[in-house]
């Protein structure tokens, strides 16, 4: 959160179900529609949509689902993705394009190409990963509006 900004924001909350590829992407699609209604620039919407979708898919594949909180202020859109999954053993390796631990059945559906975290980083202005093995992972991403 911005210590300098005390402007109230819009807060949206979503639950991501584990292994539910039919509903994966609903949260990012909903946020995209809300941002359009708010008149946010298409470039910002695109970045938020891609980053959040990739995070959502990662939660479905790797993390037994989780929850997403999106906070929209005049300055930025912040997405906090929390899960109770296995954690990420090697964040540096996981950030490499093409590196994936997705099982074969997930890859056969067209997911798990190893671009999730790299795309999340690429399409956000800030990204922080807090992960504890056996406890879970929290990814905080920000896209600035200006």
mmCIF file of N, CA, C and O in Angstrom, residues 84-132:
data_model
loop_
_atom_site.group_PDB
_atom_site.id
_atom_site.type_symbol
_atom_site.label_atom_id
_atom_site.label_comp_id
_atom_site.label_asym_id
_atom_site.label_seq_id
_atom_site.Cartn_x
_atom_site.Cartn_y
_atom_site.Cartn_z
ATOM 1 N N UNK A 84 -2.219 -21.720 -0.230
ATOM 2 C CA UNK A 84 -1.701 -22.630 0.789
ATOM 3 C C UNK A 84 -1.041 -23.821 0.112
ATOM 4 O O UNK A 84 -1.114 -24.948 0.603
ATOM 5 N N UNK A 85 -0.422 -23.559 -1.032
ATOM 6 C CA UNK A 85 0.202 -24.628 -1.813
ATOM 7 C C UNK A 85 1.532 -25.064 -1.232
ATOM 8 O O UNK A 85 1.884 -24.708 -0.103
ATOM 9 N N UNK A 86 2.291 -25.799 -2.029
ATOM 10 C CA UNK A 86 3.551 -26.371 -1.557
ATOM 11 C C UNK A 86 4.699 -25.371 -1.427
ATOM 12 O O UNK A 86 5.737 -25.685 -0.868
ATOM 13 N N UNK A 87 4.502 -24.151 -1.931
ATOM 14 C CA UNK A 87 5.594 -23.182 -1.961
ATOM 15 C C UNK A 87 6.455 -23.390 -3.196
ATOM 16 O O UNK A 87 6.313 -24.382 -3.905
ATOM 17 N N UNK A 88 7.335 -22.452 -3.467
ATOM 18 C CA UNK A 88 8.211 -22.513 -4.646
ATOM 19 C C UNK A 88 9.628 -22.785 -4.155
ATOM 20 O O UNK A 88 10.235 -21.917 -3.520
ATOM 21 N N UNK A 89 10.159 -23.992 -4.428
ATOM 22 C CA UNK A 89 11.486 -24.347 -3.904
ATOM 23 C C UNK A 89 12.622 -23.448 -4.400
ATOM 24 O O UNK A 89 13.535 -23.144 -3.650
ATOM 25 N N UNK A 90 12.560 -23.032 -5.673
ATOM 26 C CA UNK A 90 13.637 -22.235 -6.251
ATOM 27 C C UNK A 90 13.017 -21.113 -7.088
ATOM 28 O O UNK A 90 12.729 -21.297 -8.269
ATOM 29 N N UNK A 91 12.797 -19.965 -6.464
ATOM 30 C CA UNK A 91 12.124 -18.846 -7.135
ATOM 31 C C UNK A 91 12.916 -18.393 -8.358
ATOM 32 O O UNK A 91 12.342 -18.124 -9.409
ATOM 33 N N UNK A 92 14.228 -18.334 -8.232
ATOM 34 C CA UNK A 92 15.067 -17.891 -9.359
ATOM 35 C C UNK A 92 14.872 -18.804 -10.574
ATOM 36 O O UNK A 92 14.707 -18.331 -11.697
ATOM 37 N N UNK A 93 14.845 -20.099 -10.348
ATOM 38 C CA UNK A 93 14.632 -21.054 -11.433
ATOM 39 C C UNK A 93 13.209 -20.919 -11.986
ATOM 40 O O UNK A 93 12.998 -20.957 -13.194
ATOM 41 N N UNK A 94 12.238 -20.749 -11.093
ATOM 42 C CA UNK A 94 10.838 -20.623 -11.510
ATOM 43 C C UNK A 94 10.608 -19.369 -12.352
ATOM 44 O O UNK A 94 9.658 -19.322 -13.141
ATOM 45 N N UNK A 95 11.464 -18.363 -12.184
ATOM 46 C CA UNK A 95 11.342 -17.126 -12.956
ATOM 47 C C UNK A 95 11.922 -17.247 -14.365
ATOM 48 O O UNK A 95 11.757 -16.347 -15.186
ATOM 49 N N UNK A 96 12.580 -18.361 -14.657
ATOM 50 C CA UNK A 96 13.173 -18.550 -15.987
ATOM 51 C C UNK A 96 12.095 -18.969 -16.978
ATOM 52 O O UNK A 96 11.342 -19.916 -16.724
ATOM 53 N N UNK A 97 12.022 -18.266 -18.099
ATOM 54 C CA UNK A 97 11.047 -18.589 -19.143
ATOM 55 C C UNK A 97 11.231 -20.030 -19.593
ATOM 56 O O UNK A 97 12.339 -20.465 -19.885
ATOM 57 N N UNK A 98 10.126 -20.774 -19.612
ATOM 58 C CA UNK A 98 10.156 -22.156 -20.072
ATOM 59 C C UNK A 98 10.331 -23.186 -18.972
ATOM 60 O O UNK A 98 10.081 -24.361 -19.187
ATOM 61 N N UNK A 99 10.742 -22.762 -17.773
ATOM 62 C CA UNK A 99 10.884 -23.705 -16.662
ATOM 63 C C UNK A 99 9.494 -24.004 -16.107
ATOM 64 O O UNK A 99 8.729 -23.091 -15.809
ATOM 65 N N UNK A 100 9.158 -25.293 -15.986
ATOM 66 C CA UNK A 100 7.829 -25.652 -15.511
ATOM 67 C C UNK A 100 7.874 -26.932 -14.689
ATOM 68 O O UNK A 100 8.632 -27.848 -14.995
ATOM 69 N N UNK A 101 7.064 -26.976 -13.658
ATOM 70 C CA UNK A 101 6.885 -28.195 -12.874
ATOM 71 C C UNK A 101 5.471 -28.740 -13.063
ATOM 72 O O UNK A 101 5.026 -29.610 -12.314
ATOM 73 N N UNK A 102 4.766 -28.228 -14.075
ATOM 74 C CA UNK A 102 3.394 -28.678 -14.332
ATOM 75 C C UNK A 102 3.398 -30.135 -14.778
ATOM 76 O O UNK A 102 4.234 -30.544 -15.593
ATOM 77 N N UNK A 103 2.451 -30.927 -14.265
ATOM 78 C CA UNK A 103 2.357 -32.329 -14.686
ATOM 79 C C UNK A 103 1.918 -32.460 -16.148
ATOM 80 O O UNK A 103 1.326 -31.541 -16.714
ATOM 81 N N UNK A 104 2.182 -33.608 -16.727
ATOM 82 C CA UNK A 104 1.897 -33.853 -18.139
ATOM 83 C C UNK A 104 0.421 -33.642 -18.488
ATOM 84 O O UNK A 104 0.107 -33.083 -19.530
ATOM 85 N N UNK A 105 -0.500 -34.070 -17.604
ATOM 86 C CA UNK A 105 -1.930 -33.904 -17.938
ATOM 87 C C UNK A 105 -2.308 -32.433 -18.042
ATOM 88 O O UNK A 105 -3.176 -32.061 -18.820
ATOM 89 N N UNK A 106 -1.634 -31.564 -17.278
ATOM 90 C CA UNK A 106 -1.876 -30.125 -17.365
ATOM 91 C C UNK A 106 -1.303 -29.584 -18.669
ATOM 92 O O UNK A 106 -1.938 -28.792 -19.368
ATOM 93 N N UNK A 107 -0.116 -30.040 -19.024
ATOM 94 C CA UNK A 107 0.502 -29.594 -20.285
ATOM 95 C C UNK A 107 -0.330 -30.016 -21.491
ATOM 96 O O UNK A 107 -0.423 -29.292 -22.473
ATOM 97 N N UNK A 108 -0.962 -31.195 -21.395
ATOM 98 C CA UNK A 108 -1.787 -31.677 -22.512
ATOM 99 C C UNK A 108 -3.018 -30.794 -22.722
ATOM 100 O O UNK A 108 -3.598 -30.796 -23.804
ATOM 101 N N UNK A 109 -3.392 -30.021 -21.697
ATOM 102 C CA UNK A 109 -4.511 -29.080 -21.824
ATOM 103 C C UNK A 109 -4.059 -27.729 -22.386
ATOM 104 O O UNK A 109 -4.868 -26.830 -22.585
ATOM 105 N N UNK A 110 -2.744 -27.574 -22.596
ATOM 106 C CA UNK A 110 -2.218 -26.332 -23.154
ATOM 107 C C UNK A 110 -1.717 -25.360 -22.108
ATOM 108 O O UNK A 110 -1.421 -24.212 -22.405
ATOM 109 N N UNK A 111 -1.627 -25.814 -20.852
ATOM 110 C CA UNK A 111 -1.127 -24.978 -19.766
ATOM 111 C C UNK A 111 0.239 -25.494 -19.327
ATOM 112 O O UNK A 111 0.680 -26.550 -19.757
ATOM 113 N N UNK A 112 0.908 -24.742 -18.452
ATOM 114 C CA UNK A 112 2.147 -25.229 -17.856
ATOM 115 C C UNK A 112 3.373 -25.110 -18.737
ATOM 116 O O UNK A 112 4.285 -25.924 -18.647
ATOM 117 N N UNK A 113 3.417 -24.085 -19.590
ATOM 118 C CA UNK A 113 4.552 -23.897 -20.500
ATOM 119 C C UNK A 113 5.732 -23.198 -19.827
ATOM 120 O O UNK A 113 6.770 -22.984 -20.451
ATOM 121 N N UNK A 114 5.572 -22.812 -18.571
ATOM 122 C CA UNK A 114 6.670 -22.161 -17.864
ATOM 123 C C UNK A 114 6.793 -20.675 -18.135
ATOM 124 O O UNK A 114 7.856 -20.091 -17.980
ATOM 125 N N UNK A 115 5.697 -20.041 -18.526
ATOM 126 C CA UNK A 115 5.718 -18.600 -18.805
ATOM 127 C C UNK A 115 4.932 -17.797 -17.775
ATOM 128 O O UNK A 115 4.870 -16.569 -17.858
ATOM 129 N N UNK A 116 4.317 -18.463 -16.803
ATOM 130 C CA UNK A 116 3.474 -17.786 -15.817
ATOM 131 C C UNK A 116 4.193 -16.702 -15.047
ATOM 132 O O UNK A 116 3.873 -15.519 -15.178
ATOM 133 N N UNK A 117 5.169 -17.076 -14.233
ATOM 134 C CA UNK A 117 5.895 -16.086 -13.433
ATOM 135 C C UNK A 117 6.653 -15.076 -14.297
ATOM 136 O O UNK A 117 6.596 -13.881 -14.015
ATOM 137 N N UNK A 118 7.347 -15.519 -15.369
ATOM 138 C CA UNK A 118 8.013 -14.516 -16.217
ATOM 139 C C UNK A 118 7.035 -13.487 -16.797
ATOM 140 O O UNK A 118 7.337 -12.296 -16.848
ATOM 141 N N UNK A 119 5.856 -13.928 -17.225
ATOM 142 C CA UNK A 119 4.860 -12.984 -17.760
ATOM 143 C C UNK A 119 4.299 -12.090 -16.663
ATOM 144 O O UNK A 119 4.036 -10.909 -16.912
ATOM 145 N N UNK A 120 4.117 -12.635 -15.464
ATOM 146 C CA UNK A 120 3.629 -11.822 -14.357
ATOM 147 C C UNK A 120 4.607 -10.681 -14.088
ATOM 148 O O UNK A 120 4.219 -9.540 -13.891
ATOM 149 N N UNK A 121 5.889 -10.986 -14.107
ATOM 150 C CA UNK A 121 6.937 -9.978 -13.892
ATOM 151 C C UNK A 121 6.965 -8.970 -15.045
ATOM 152 O O UNK A 121 7.038 -7.760 -14.836
ATOM 153 N N UNK A 122 6.883 -9.492 -16.277
ATOM 154 C CA UNK A 122 6.975 -8.654 -17.480
ATOM 155 C C UNK A 122 5.855 -7.620 -17.560
ATOM 156 O O UNK A 122 6.083 -6.489 -17.995
ATOM 157 N N UNK A 123 4.652 -8.002 -17.142
ATOM 158 C CA UNK A 123 3.497 -7.130 -17.332
ATOM 159 C C UNK A 123 3.109 -6.331 -16.090
ATOM 160 O O UNK A 123 2.035 -5.734 -16.056
ATOM 161 N N UNK A 124 3.977 -6.303 -15.069
ATOM 162 C CA UNK A 124 3.700 -5.493 -13.889
ATOM 163 C C UNK A 124 4.843 -4.514 -13.652
ATOM 164 O O UNK A 124 5.955 -4.714 -14.138
ATOM 165 N N UNK A 125 4.556 -3.463 -12.914
ATOM 166 C CA UNK A 125 5.590 -2.489 -12.562
ATOM 167 C C UNK A 125 6.356 -2.938 -11.324
ATOM 168 O O UNK A 125 7.515 -2.567 -11.150
ATOM 169 N N UNK A 126 5.705 -3.707 -10.469
ATOM 170 C CA UNK A 126 6.349 -4.257 -9.268
ATOM 171 C C UNK A 126 5.800 -5.656 -9.050
ATOM 172 O O UNK A 126 4.605 -5.889 -9.247
ATOM 173 N N UNK A 127 6.689 -6.554 -8.615
ATOM 174 C CA UNK A 127 6.244 -7.894 -8.260
ATOM 175 C C UNK A 127 7.118 -8.426 -7.140
ATOM 176 O O UNK A 127 8.340 -8.320 -7.199
ATOM 177 N N UNK A 128 6.470 -8.971 -6.129
ATOM 178 C CA UNK A 128 7.186 -9.533 -4.985
ATOM 179 C C UNK A 128 6.617 -10.920 -4.705
ATOM 180 O O UNK A 128 5.389 -11.095 -4.682
ATOM 181 N N UNK A 129 7.509 -11.892 -4.498
ATOM 182 C CA UNK A 129 7.091 -13.258 -4.189
ATOM 183 C C UNK A 129 7.564 -13.605 -2.791
ATOM 184 O O UNK A 129 8.763 -13.539 -2.497
ATOM 185 N N UNK A 130 6.610 -13.958 -1.925
ATOM 186 C CA UNK A 130 6.920 -14.475 -0.591
ATOM 187 C C UNK A 130 6.455 -15.914 -0.572
ATOM 188 O O UNK A 130 5.262 -16.181 -0.743
ATOM 189 N N UNK A 131 7.389 -16.847 -0.378
ATOM 190 C CA UNK A 131 7.029 -18.259 -0.417
ATOM 191 C C UNK A 131 7.707 -19.019 0.710
ATOM 192 O O UNK A 131 8.857 -18.730 1.050
ATOM 193 N N UNK A 132 6.961 -19.944 1.295
ATOM 194 C CA UNK A 132 7.488 -20.811 2.354
ATOM 195 C C UNK A 132 7.106 -22.239 1.987
ATOM 196 O O UNK A 132 5.922 -22.544 1.787
#
